[in-house]
Amino acid sequence: MECCGRRKEDFAEKQQEAPAGRKGSAAAWIQKTALLNSEFLKMSADIPLNINIKEPRWDQSTFIGRASHFFTVTDPRNILLSDAQLENARKIVHDYRQGIVAPGLTENELWRAKYIYDSAFHPDTGEKMVLIGRMSAQVPMNMTITGCMMTFYRTTPAVVFWQWINQSFNAIVNYTNRSGDAPITVSQLGTAYVSATTGAVATALGLNALTKHVSPLIGRFVPFAAVAAANCINIPLMRQRELKFGIPITDENGNRLGESTKAAQQAITQVVISRILMAAPGMAIPPFIMNTLEKRAFLKRFPWMSAPIQVGLVGFCLVFATPLCCALFPQKSSMSVTRLEPDLQAKIQENSPELERVYFNKGL
């Protein structure tokens, strides 16, 4: 406290000296006062200026650390934040990176601002993401769509409609959470969207036809098979530009080294695995529960309750499955230099011969 008091006294003395010592115009004095104010903001911070908010708060080399990080990133409450709150969080983060801290800001408030910022702005481009494409919208959107897919799976029109809705949503999510800062063309978006939707609908209708003579329980797993097949189509197609031209790779300090298609292949494979496993609990556990409940008197008496119950069950599963499956692989993924393309290996070995691993944002 004594140190902070001396800093304030020094600051006050500098302000008093400024008018007496000025020999230029009033504008020069105002500029000097503004500079002193900026210095005071830096001096009066309640938190240190060396916190690395470019990285998550928790250790990302462990599953527990990644899970803690993604429970914050996927928090559904973030979608309720106003534009003013998002802009305030961005200002706090950008100011801190420049060494400016508002008086009274605590470390917890800084980390809260960082996670609000990360939940709404793309890590590579910095652009504000579409609301329903953000990871914080995954639970409410997926629980509604998945619950309805699993409730209305018996008729062809219902299968087509809900698979179309699901793939439309997936296309938005995959584009919003792509890796890298390169744009994707309208034709590429259209190709990915149509291909994934066609694949999902064809899979669902084909499996529905095959399960007409088996138990209703098995029929309930048709939507999951369709979603898994669609993820294998939708994600690679939506990120086809990355597979063709590569994604940015950096060293451990974030210095850009080039673009790698090998890194893109690893990133997209990890995302496909995560997405399929993310959908698994919500689409595999509720069928057993619903199959039992539909034999009871309650749902026979109130059949309209089937959809709300199913949506609720899926939502409960997704609250945990979404962050835990996102945490399966580090967001800042890495690979050995020896696994990169030969020309990129040669370039890195020439400029940084001691470098053994490169890093990249795998997307979500």
CSV table of C-alpha atoms in Angstrom, one decimal, residues 45-188:
chain,number,residue,atom,x,y,z
A,45,ALA,CA,-3.2,-1.7,-11.6
A,46,ASP,CA,-4.4,-4.2,-8.9
A,47,ILE,CA,-3.0,-7.1,-10.9
A,48,PRO,CA,0.3,-7.8,-12.5
A,49,LEU,CA,0.9,-7.1,-16.2
A,50,ASN,CA,2.6,-10.4,-17.0
A,51,ILE,CA,-0.5,-12.7,-17.0
A,52,ASN,CA,-0.5,-14.6,-20.3
A,53,ILE,CA,-4.2,-14.2,-21.4
A,54,LYS,CA,-3.4,-15.4,-24.9
A,55,GLU,CA,-3.5,-18.9,-23.4
A,56,PRO,CA,-6.3,-20.5,-21.3
A,57,ARG,CA,-6.3,-20.1,-17.6
A,58,TRP,CA,-5.8,-23.8,-16.9
A,59,ASP,CA,-3.0,-26.1,-17.9
A,60,GLN,CA,-3.8,-27.4,-21.4
A,61,SER,CA,-1.4,-30.3,-21.3
A,62,THR,CA,-3.8,-32.2,-19.0
A,63,PHE,CA,-7.4,-33.4,-19.7
A,64,ILE,CA,-8.6,-31.8,-16.5
A,65,GLY,CA,-7.2,-28.5,-17.5
A,66,ARG,CA,-8.7,-28.6,-20.9
A,67,ALA,CA,-12.1,-29.7,-19.5
A,68,SER,CA,-12.1,-26.8,-17.0
A,69,HIS,CA,-11.3,-24.5,-20.0
A,70,PHE,CA,-14.1,-25.8,-22.2
A,71,PHE,CA,-16.7,-25.8,-19.4
A,72,THR,CA,-16.2,-22.1,-19.4
A,73,VAL,CA,-16.1,-21.7,-23.2
A,74,THR,CA,-19.3,-23.7,-23.7
A,75,ASP,CA,-21.2,-22.1,-20.9
A,76,PRO,CA,-24.7,-21.5,-22.4
A,77,ARG,CA,-25.1,-18.3,-20.3
A,78,ASN,CA,-22.6,-16.5,-22.6
A,79,ILE,CA,-25.2,-16.3,-25.4
A,80,LEU,CA,-27.3,-14.1,-23.2
A,81,LEU,CA,-24.6,-11.4,-23.0
A,82,SER,CA,-25.4,-8.1,-24.8
A,83,ASP,CA,-23.2,-6.5,-27.5
A,84,ALA,CA,-22.2,-3.9,-24.9
A,85,GLN,CA,-20.9,-6.6,-22.5
A,86,LEU,CA,-19.0,-8.3,-25.4
A,87,GLU,CA,-17.4,-5.0,-26.4
A,88,ASN,CA,-16.5,-4.2,-22.8
A,89,ALA,CA,-14.8,-7.6,-22.5
A,90,ARG,CA,-12.9,-7.0,-25.8
A,91,LYS,CA,-11.7,-3.6,-24.5
A,92,ILE,CA,-10.5,-5.0,-21.3
A,93,VAL,CA,-8.5,-7.8,-23.1
A,94,HIS,CA,-7.1,-5.5,-25.7
A,95,ASP,CA,-6.1,-2.8,-23.1
A,96,TYR,CA,-4.4,-5.4,-20.9
A,97,ARG,CA,-2.4,-6.7,-23.8
A,98,GLN,CA,-1.1,-3.1,-24.3
A,99,GLY,CA,-0.2,-2.8,-20.6
A,100,ILE,CA,-3.3,-0.7,-19.6
A,101,VAL,CA,-5.4,-1.9,-16.7
A,102,ALA,CA,-8.5,-0.1,-15.4
A,103,PRO,CA,-8.2,0.8,-11.7
A,104,GLY,CA,-9.9,-1.8,-9.5
A,105,LEU,CA,-9.8,-4.6,-12.1
A,106,THR,CA,-9.1,-8.0,-10.4
A,107,GLU,CA,-7.5,-11.0,-11.9
A,108,ASN,CA,-10.8,-13.0,-11.8
A,109,GLU,CA,-12.5,-10.2,-13.7
A,110,LEU,CA,-9.7,-10.2,-16.3
A,111,TRP,CA,-10.1,-13.9,-16.8
A,112,ARG,CA,-13.8,-13.5,-17.0
A,113,ALA,CA,-13.4,-10.9,-19.7
A,114,LYS,CA,-11.0,-13.1,-21.6
A,115,TYR,CA,-13.5,-16.0,-21.7
A,116,ILE,CA,-16.3,-13.7,-22.7
A,117,TYR,CA,-14.1,-12.4,-25.5
A,118,ASP,CA,-13.1,-15.9,-26.5
A,119,SER,CA,-16.7,-17.1,-26.5
A,120,ALA,CA,-17.8,-14.5,-29.1
A,121,PHE,CA,-14.7,-13.6,-31.2
A,122,HIS,CA,-12.8,-15.9,-33.6
A,123,PRO,CA,-9.3,-16.7,-32.3
A,124,ASP,CA,-7.6,-16.3,-35.8
A,125,THR,CA,-9.7,-13.6,-37.5
A,126,GLY,CA,-10.9,-11.6,-34.5
A,127,GLU,CA,-14.3,-11.2,-36.0
A,128,LYS,CA,-17.5,-11.5,-34.0
A,129,MET,CA,-18.9,-15.0,-34.6
A,130,VAL,CA,-22.6,-15.7,-35.6
A,131,LEU,CA,-24.6,-16.2,-32.4
A,132,ILE,CA,-25.8,-19.8,-33.1
A,133,GLY,CA,-22.3,-20.8,-34.4
A,134,ARG,CA,-20.6,-20.1,-31.1
A,135,MET,CA,-19.7,-23.0,-28.8
A,136,SER,CA,-21.8,-21.5,-26.0
A,137,ALA,CA,-24.8,-22.1,-28.2
A,138,GLN,CA,-24.0,-25.8,-28.7
A,139,VAL,CA,-26.0,-27.1,-25.7
A,140,PRO,CA,-29.3,-25.2,-26.3
A,141,MET,CA,-29.3,-25.6,-30.0
A,142,ASN,CA,-28.2,-29.3,-30.1
A,143,MET,CA,-30.5,-30.4,-27.3
A,144,THR,CA,-33.5,-29.0,-29.3
A,145,ILE,CA,-32.5,-30.3,-32.7
A,146,THR,CA,-31.3,-33.7,-31.5
A,147,GLY,CA,-34.3,-34.2,-29.2
A,148,CYS,CA,-36.6,-33.6,-32.0
A,149,MET,CA,-34.7,-35.8,-34.4
A,150,MET,CA,-35.0,-38.6,-31.9
A,151,THR,CA,-38.6,-38.0,-31.2
A,152,PHE,CA,-39.8,-37.7,-34.8
A,153,TYR,CA,-37.8,-40.4,-36.6
A,154,ARG,CA,-40.6,-42.7,-37.8
A,155,THR,CA,-41.9,-40.9,-40.9
A,156,THR,CA,-39.9,-39.9,-44.0
A,157,PRO,CA,-41.0,-36.2,-44.0
A,158,ALA,CA,-39.9,-35.9,-40.3
A,159,VAL,CA,-36.5,-37.5,-41.0
A,160,VAL,CA,-35.8,-35.3,-44.0
A,161,PHE,CA,-36.9,-32.1,-42.2
A,162,TRP,CA,-34.9,-32.6,-39.0
A,163,GLN,CA,-31.8,-33.9,-40.7
A,164,TRP,CA,-31.9,-30.8,-42.9
A,165,ILE,CA,-32.3,-28.6,-39.9
A,166,ASN,CA,-29.4,-30.4,-38.2
A,167,GLN,CA,-27.0,-30.1,-41.1
A,168,SER,CA,-27.9,-26.4,-41.6
A,169,PHE,CA,-26.9,-25.8,-38.0
A,170,ASN,CA,-23.8,-27.9,-38.4
A,171,ALA,CA,-22.7,-26.0,-41.5
A,172,ILE,CA,-22.9,-22.7,-39.5
A,173,VAL,CA,-21.0,-24.2,-36.6
A,174,ASN,CA,-18.3,-25.7,-38.8
A,175,TYR,CA,-17.8,-22.5,-40.7
A,176,THR,CA,-17.8,-20.3,-37.6
A,177,ASN,CA,-15.3,-22.5,-35.8
A,178,ARG,CA,-12.9,-23.2,-38.7
A,179,SER,CA,-9.2,-22.9,-38.2
A,180,GLY,CA,-7.1,-20.2,-39.8
A,181,ASP,CA,-8.0,-16.8,-41.3
A,182,ALA,CA,-8.5,-17.6,-45.0
A,183,PRO,CA,-12.0,-17.0,-46.4
A,184,ILE,CA,-14.2,-19.8,-47.9
A,185,THR,CA,-16.1,-19.2,-51.1
A,186,VAL,CA,-19.9,-19.3,-51.5
A,187,SER,CA,-19.5,-22.3,-53.9
A,188,GLN,CA,-17.4,-24.2,-51.3
